Coordinates of C-alpha atoms and ligand atoms in Angstrom, one line a residue:
X205 CA 0.0 0.0 0.1
X206 CA 1.3 3.7 -0.9
X207 CA 0.7 6.4 1.4
X208 CA 1.2 10.4 1.3
X209 CA 1.8 10.9 4.8
X210 CA 3.0 8.2 6.4
X211 CA 5.8 5.2 6.0
X212 CA 5.3 1.8 6.8
X213 CA 8.5 -0.4 7.1
X214 CA 8.7 -4.1 8.1
X215 CA 11.9 -5.7 9.5
X216 CA 12.6 -8.6 12.1
X217 CA 8.9 -8.9 13.1
X218 CA 8.6 -5.2 13.6
X219 CA 6.4 -2.9 11.4
X220 CA 7.8 0.8 11.9
X221 CA 5.1 3.6 11.3
X222 CA 6.4 6.7 10.6
X223 CA 4.1 9.8 10.6
X224 CA 5.9 11.7 7.8
X225 CA 4.4 15.6 7.5
X226 CA 7.8 17.2 8.8
X227 CA 7.2 20.6 7.8
X228 CA 3.8 20.6 9.6
X229 CA 5.6 18.8 12.6
X230 CA 3.6 15.7 11.7
X231 CA 0.1 17.2 12.6
X232 CA -2.5 15.0 12.1
X233 CA -4.9 16.1 9.0
X234 CA -7.8 14.0 8.1
X235 CA -5.9 12.2 5.4
X236 CA -3.2 11.2 7.8
X237 CA -5.6 9.9 10.3
X238 CA -7.3 7.6 7.6
X239 CA -3.7 6.3 6.2
X240 CA -2.7 5.5 9.9
X241 CA -5.9 3.6 10.3
X242 CA -5.1 1.7 7.1
X243 CA -1.5 1.0 8.2
X244 CA -2.3 -0.3 11.5
X245 CA -5.0 -2.4 10.3
X246 CA -2.4 -3.8 7.8
X247 CA 0.2 -4.4 10.4
X248 CA -2.3 -5.8 12.9
X249 CA -3.6 -8.4 10.3
X250 CA 0.0 -9.3 9.1
X251 CA 1.0 -12.6 10.9
X252 CA 4.6 -11.9 10.7
X253 CA 4.4 -8.6 12.5
X254 CA 4.7 -8.9 16.1
X255 CA 5.0 -5.3 17.3
X256 CA 4.4 -1.8 15.9
X257 CA 6.5 1.0 16.6
X258 CA 4.8 4.3 16.0
X259 CA 7.4 7.5 15.5
X260 CA 7.3 10.8 13.9
X261 CA 9.7 11.9 11.1
X262 CA 12.3 14.5 11.8
X263 CA 13.9 15.2 15.1
X264 CA 11.6 17.9 16.2
X265 CA 8.2 16.4 16.4
X266 CA 6.3 13.1 17.0
X267 CA 2.7 14.7 16.5
X268 CA 2.2 18.5 17.0
X269 CA -1.3 18.0 17.4
X270 CA -4.5 17.9 15.1
X271 CA -4.3 20.2 12.1
X272 CA -6.0 23.1 13.3
X273 CA -6.1 24.5 10.0
X274 CA -8.7 21.9 9.1
X275 CA -11.0 22.4 11.7
X276 CA -10.7 26.4 12.6
X277 CA -14.0 27.2 10.8
X278 CA -16.0 24.1 12.3
X279 CA -19.2 24.5 14.1
X280 CA -20.7 22.5 16.8
X281 CA -21.9 19.6 14.9
X282 CA -18.8 19.0 12.7
X283 CA -16.9 19.5 15.9
X284 CA -18.5 16.5 17.7
X285 CA -18.2 14.4 14.6
X286 CA -14.4 15.3 14.0
X287 CA -13.9 13.7 17.6
X288 CA -16.1 10.8 16.9
X289 CA -14.6 9.8 13.8
X290 CA -11.2 10.3 15.0
X291 CA -11.6 8.4 17.9
X292 CA -13.2 5.4 16.0
X293 CA -10.9 5.4 13.2
X294 CA -7.3 5.9 15.1
X295 CA -7.4 6.2 19.0
X296 CA -9.7 3.7 20.1
X297 CA -8.6 1.5 17.1
X298 CA -5.1 2.0 18.1
X299 CA -5.6 0.9 21.9
X300 CA -7.9 -2.0 20.9
X301 CA -5.1 -3.6 18.2
X302 CA -4.3 -7.2 19.2
X303 CA -0.6 -6.2 18.0
X304 CA 1.5 -4.4 20.7
X305 CA 1.8 -0.9 19.7
X306 CA 4.7 1.3 21.1
X307 CA 4.8 5.1 20.7
X308 CA 8.4 6.4 19.9
X309 CA 7.9 9.9 21.2
X310 CA 10.7 11.8 19.5
X311 CA 10.0 15.1 20.2
X312 CA 6.6 17.4 20.7
X313 CA 3.6 15.2 21.4
X314 CA 1.1 17.9 21.9
X315 CA -2.9 17.6 21.7
X316 CA -3.8 14.9 19.3
X317 CA -0.1 13.9 19.5
X318 CA -0.2 13.2 22.8
X319 CA -3.4 11.6 22.8
X320 CA -2.2 9.3 19.7
X321 CA 0.8 8.4 22.0
X322 CA -1.5 7.6 24.8
X323 CA -3.6 5.4 22.5
X324 CA -0.5 3.2 22.2
X325 CA 0.0 0.4 24.5
X326 CA 3.1 2.3 26.2
X327 CA 5.5 4.9 25.5
X328 CA 9.1 5.6 25.3
X329 CA 10.4 9.1 24.8
X330 CA 13.5 10.9 23.8
X331 CA 15.1 13.3 26.1
X332 CA 14.1 16.4 24.3
X333 CA 10.3 15.1 23.9
X334 CA 7.7 17.6 25.2
X335 CA 4.3 16.6 26.0
X336 CA 1.3 18.4 26.6
X337 CA -2.6 18.9 26.0
X338 CA -2.8 22.6 24.7
X339 CA -6.4 22.6 23.5
X340 CA -7.8 25.0 26.1
X341 CA -5.4 27.5 24.9
X342 CA -7.1 26.8 21.5
X343 CA -10.8 27.4 23.2
X344 CA -11.5 23.7 22.9
X345 CA -10.7 20.6 24.9
X346 CA -8.9 17.4 24.1
X347 CA -11.3 15.5 22.0
X348 CA -9.3 12.4 20.9
X349 CA -9.4 10.8 24.2
X350 CA -7.3 12.8 26.4
X351 CA -9.6 13.7 29.1
X352 CA -9.9 10.0 29.6
X353 CA -6.8 8.4 29.1
X354 CA -4.5 11.1 30.6
X355 CA -5.9 10.9 34.1
X356 CA -5.8 7.0 33.5
X357 CA -2.1 7.5 33.0
X358 CA -0.8 10.0 35.4
X359 CA -3.8 10.6 37.9
X360 CA -6.7 13.1 37.9
X361 CA -5.0 15.8 39.9
X362 CA -1.8 15.9 37.3
X363 CA -4.2 15.4 34.4
X364 CA -6.5 18.4 35.6
X365 CA -3.4 20.7 35.9
X366 CA -1.9 19.9 32.4
X367 CA -5.2 20.4 30.6
X368 CA -6.2 23.6 32.7
X369 CA -2.9 25.1 32.3
X370 CA -2.4 23.7 28.5
X371 CA 1.4 23.6 29.4
X372 CA 4.1 21.2 28.3
X373 CA 6.1 19.1 30.5
X374 CA 9.6 17.7 29.4
X375 CA 10.5 13.8 29.0
X376 CA 11.9 13.6 32.5
X377 CA 8.6 15.0 34.1
X378 CA 6.7 12.4 32.2
X379 CA 8.8 9.7 33.3
X380 CA 8.3 10.8 36.9
X381 CA 4.5 10.9 36.0
X382 CA 4.5 7.5 34.5
X383 CA 3.4 8.8 31.0
X384 CA 6.4 7.3 29.5
X385 CA 8.1 4.2 30.3
X386 CA 11.7 5.3 29.6
X387 CA 13.6 8.3 28.4
X388 CA 16.9 8.1 26.1
X389 CA 18.9 10.2 23.8
X390 CA 17.1 10.5 20.5
X391 CA 19.6 8.6 18.6
X392 CA 19.0 5.6 21.1
X393 CA 15.0 5.9 20.8
X394 CA 14.5 3.4 18.1
X395 CA 17.0 1.2 18.9
X396 CA 15.5 0.9 22.4
X397 CA 11.9 0.4 21.1
X398 CA 13.4 -2.4 19.2
X399 CA 15.2 -4.1 22.0
X400 CA 11.8 -4.0 23.9
X401 CA 10.0 -5.4 20.9
X402 CA 12.6 -8.2 20.6
X403 CA 11.8 -9.3 24.2
X404 CA 8.1 -9.0 23.3
X405 CA 8.5 -11.2 20.1
X406 CA 10.1 -14.1 22.5
X407 CA 6.8 -14.6 24.0
X408 CA 3.3 -15.9 22.9
X409 CA 1.5 -13.5 20.4
X410 CA -1.5 -15.1 21.1
X411 CA -1.2 -14.7 25.0
X412 CA -0.2 -11.1 24.8
X413 CA -3.0 -10.1 22.5
X414 CA -5.5 -11.8 25.3
X415 CA -3.6 -9.9 27.7
X416 CA -4.0 -6.3 25.8
X417 CA -7.8 -7.2 25.8
X418 CA -8.1 -8.0 29.3
X419 CA -6.0 -5.1 30.5
X420 CA -8.0 -2.7 28.5
X421 CA -11.4 -4.1 29.9
X422 CA -10.2 -2.2 33.2
X423 CA -11.0 1.0 31.4
X424 CA -14.1 0.0 29.5
X425 CA -17.5 1.0 31.0
X426 CA -20.0 -1.6 32.0
X427 CA -17.4 -4.3 31.6
X428 CA -16.0 -6.5 34.4
X429 CA -12.1 -6.8 33.7
X430 CA -12.0 -9.8 36.3
X431 CA -14.5 -11.7 34.0
X432 CA -12.6 -10.7 30.7
X433 CA -9.6 -11.9 32.4
X434 CA -10.9 -15.3 33.4
X435 CA -12.3 -15.8 29.7
X436 CA -9.4 -15.0 28.2
X437 CA -7.2 -16.9 30.7
X438 CA -9.5 -20.2 29.7
X439 CA -9.1 -19.2 26.1
X440 CA -5.2 -19.6 26.2
X441 CA -5.6 -23.2 27.1
X442 CA -7.0 -23.8 23.8
X443 CA -4.0 -22.5 21.9
X444 CA -1.0 -24.3 20.2
X445 CA 1.3 -21.4 22.2
X446 CA 0.2 -22.7 25.6
X447 CA 1.2 -26.3 24.6
X448 CA 4.1 -25.3 23.0
X449 CA 5.2 -23.1 26.0
X450 CA 4.5 -25.4 29.0
X451 CA 5.9 -28.3 27.0
X452 CA 9.4 -26.3 26.4
X453 CA 9.2 -25.4 30.1
X454 CA 8.9 -28.8 31.2
X455 CA 11.7 -30.1 28.6
X456 CA 14.0 -27.2 29.8
X457 CA 14.3 -25.5 26.4
X458 CA 13.1 -22.1 25.1
X459 CA 9.7 -22.2 23.4
X460 CA 9.3 -21.5 19.8
X461 CA 5.9 -20.3 19.5
X462 CA 3.7 -20.7 16.3
X463 CA 1.5 -17.7 17.2
X464 CA -1.3 -20.0 17.0
Ligands
COA785 N1 -1.8 21.8 13.3 C1 -1.4 22.5 11.8 N2 0.0 23.0 11.6 C2 0.7 22.9 12.8 C3 0.4 22.4 13.8 C4 -1.0 21.8 14.1 N3 -1.4 21.5 15.6 N4 1.5 22.5 14.9 C5 2.5 22.9 13.8 N5 2.2 23.4 12.8 C6 2.9 24.0 11.6 C7 2.9 25.3 11.6 O1 1.8 26.2 11.5 C8 4.0 25.6 10.8 O2 3.6 25.8 9.4 P1 4.4 26.9 8.3 O3 5.5 26.7 8.3 O4 3.3 26.6 7.4 O5 3.6 28.2 9.0 C9 5.1 24.4 11.2 O6 4.2 23.4 11.7 C10 6.2 24.5 12.0 O7 5.7 24.9 13.2 P2 6.1 26.3 14.0 O8 4.9 26.8 15.0 O9 6.7 27.4 13.1 O10 7.2 25.8 14.5 P3 7.7 26.1 16.2 O11 8.9 25.4 16.3 O12 7.7 27.7 16.3 O13 6.7 25.7 17.4 C11 5.3 24.4 18.4 C12 6.4 24.3 17.8 C13 4.6 22.7 18.6 C14 5.2 24.9 19.7 C15 3.9 25.2 17.6 O14 4.2 24.5 16.1 C16 2.7 24.8 18.2 O15 2.4 25.5 19.3 N6 1.8 24.1 17.5 C17 0.5 23.8 17.8 C18 0.2 23.0 19.0 C19 -1.1 22.6 19.3 O16 -1.7 23.6 19.8 N7 -1.6 21.4 19.4 C20 -2.9 21.0 19.3 C21 -3.9 21.1 18.5 S1 -5.7 20.8 18.9

């Protein structure tokens, strides 16, 4: 598949998706959101892709937000539809992928950019990264899940402060808040993501997808996460990966998971 605003490359079980609008600091316009949906869908359906890494092109930005020029003249109805469509196509979609997705936050992650990073399963940042939800400085609020995922990740009080002040935090503060899991120099960012990915790849992809589903269930309304966990746990017993994993342990060898 060819794209205008993103690049998708596969190597060693990892699909790296690069948001590629550096002149606009990788801002998410409608076309980019749609292309990201398609690329994530394709990677998720590709049996060889065991981990997805998402990064912005250039050295300055992961994503500097939703493309402000596209919605500056929207009315109430159009604003609501913009948020609903974006959440469905990209943000909820990414969070619920069965393939692990890591955000490599390589610079500014603002507004929709931070919301995209927060939709990924976890985040690794470069030391120059700056993160924030500046929407209230534009007269709106985060509309791509930011009011929900930020408090989930860093707690309500910190999220309230970040949203109300519209300020940015640096990578060390984000690490302290638990918003990112690791901070490294920019040149080390992808190597570290790939190193973490290589550890993930050794494990059962079927079990990992069940675990993603069970962990996400904790954050869904009207769903009992413990019940989902019980069901997912049971499901694992019917997989070839489970047979291989337990047999390999008993035979004192490394498991070679078929991913089924
Ligand atoms: N939407 C549309 N275009 C954006 C953008 C966004 N969210 N963020 C940056 N850009 C564009 C700028 O308009 C500029 O385009 P131009 O060269 O055609 O004028 C280009 O990207 C470079 O940005 P610039 O502002 O010149 O870079 P900077 O280094 O001075 O500032 C930021 C960097 C990130 C602080 C600044 O771009 C910014 O505040 N962006 C908006 C962040 C935001 O509010 N995001 C939430 C949106 S809901």
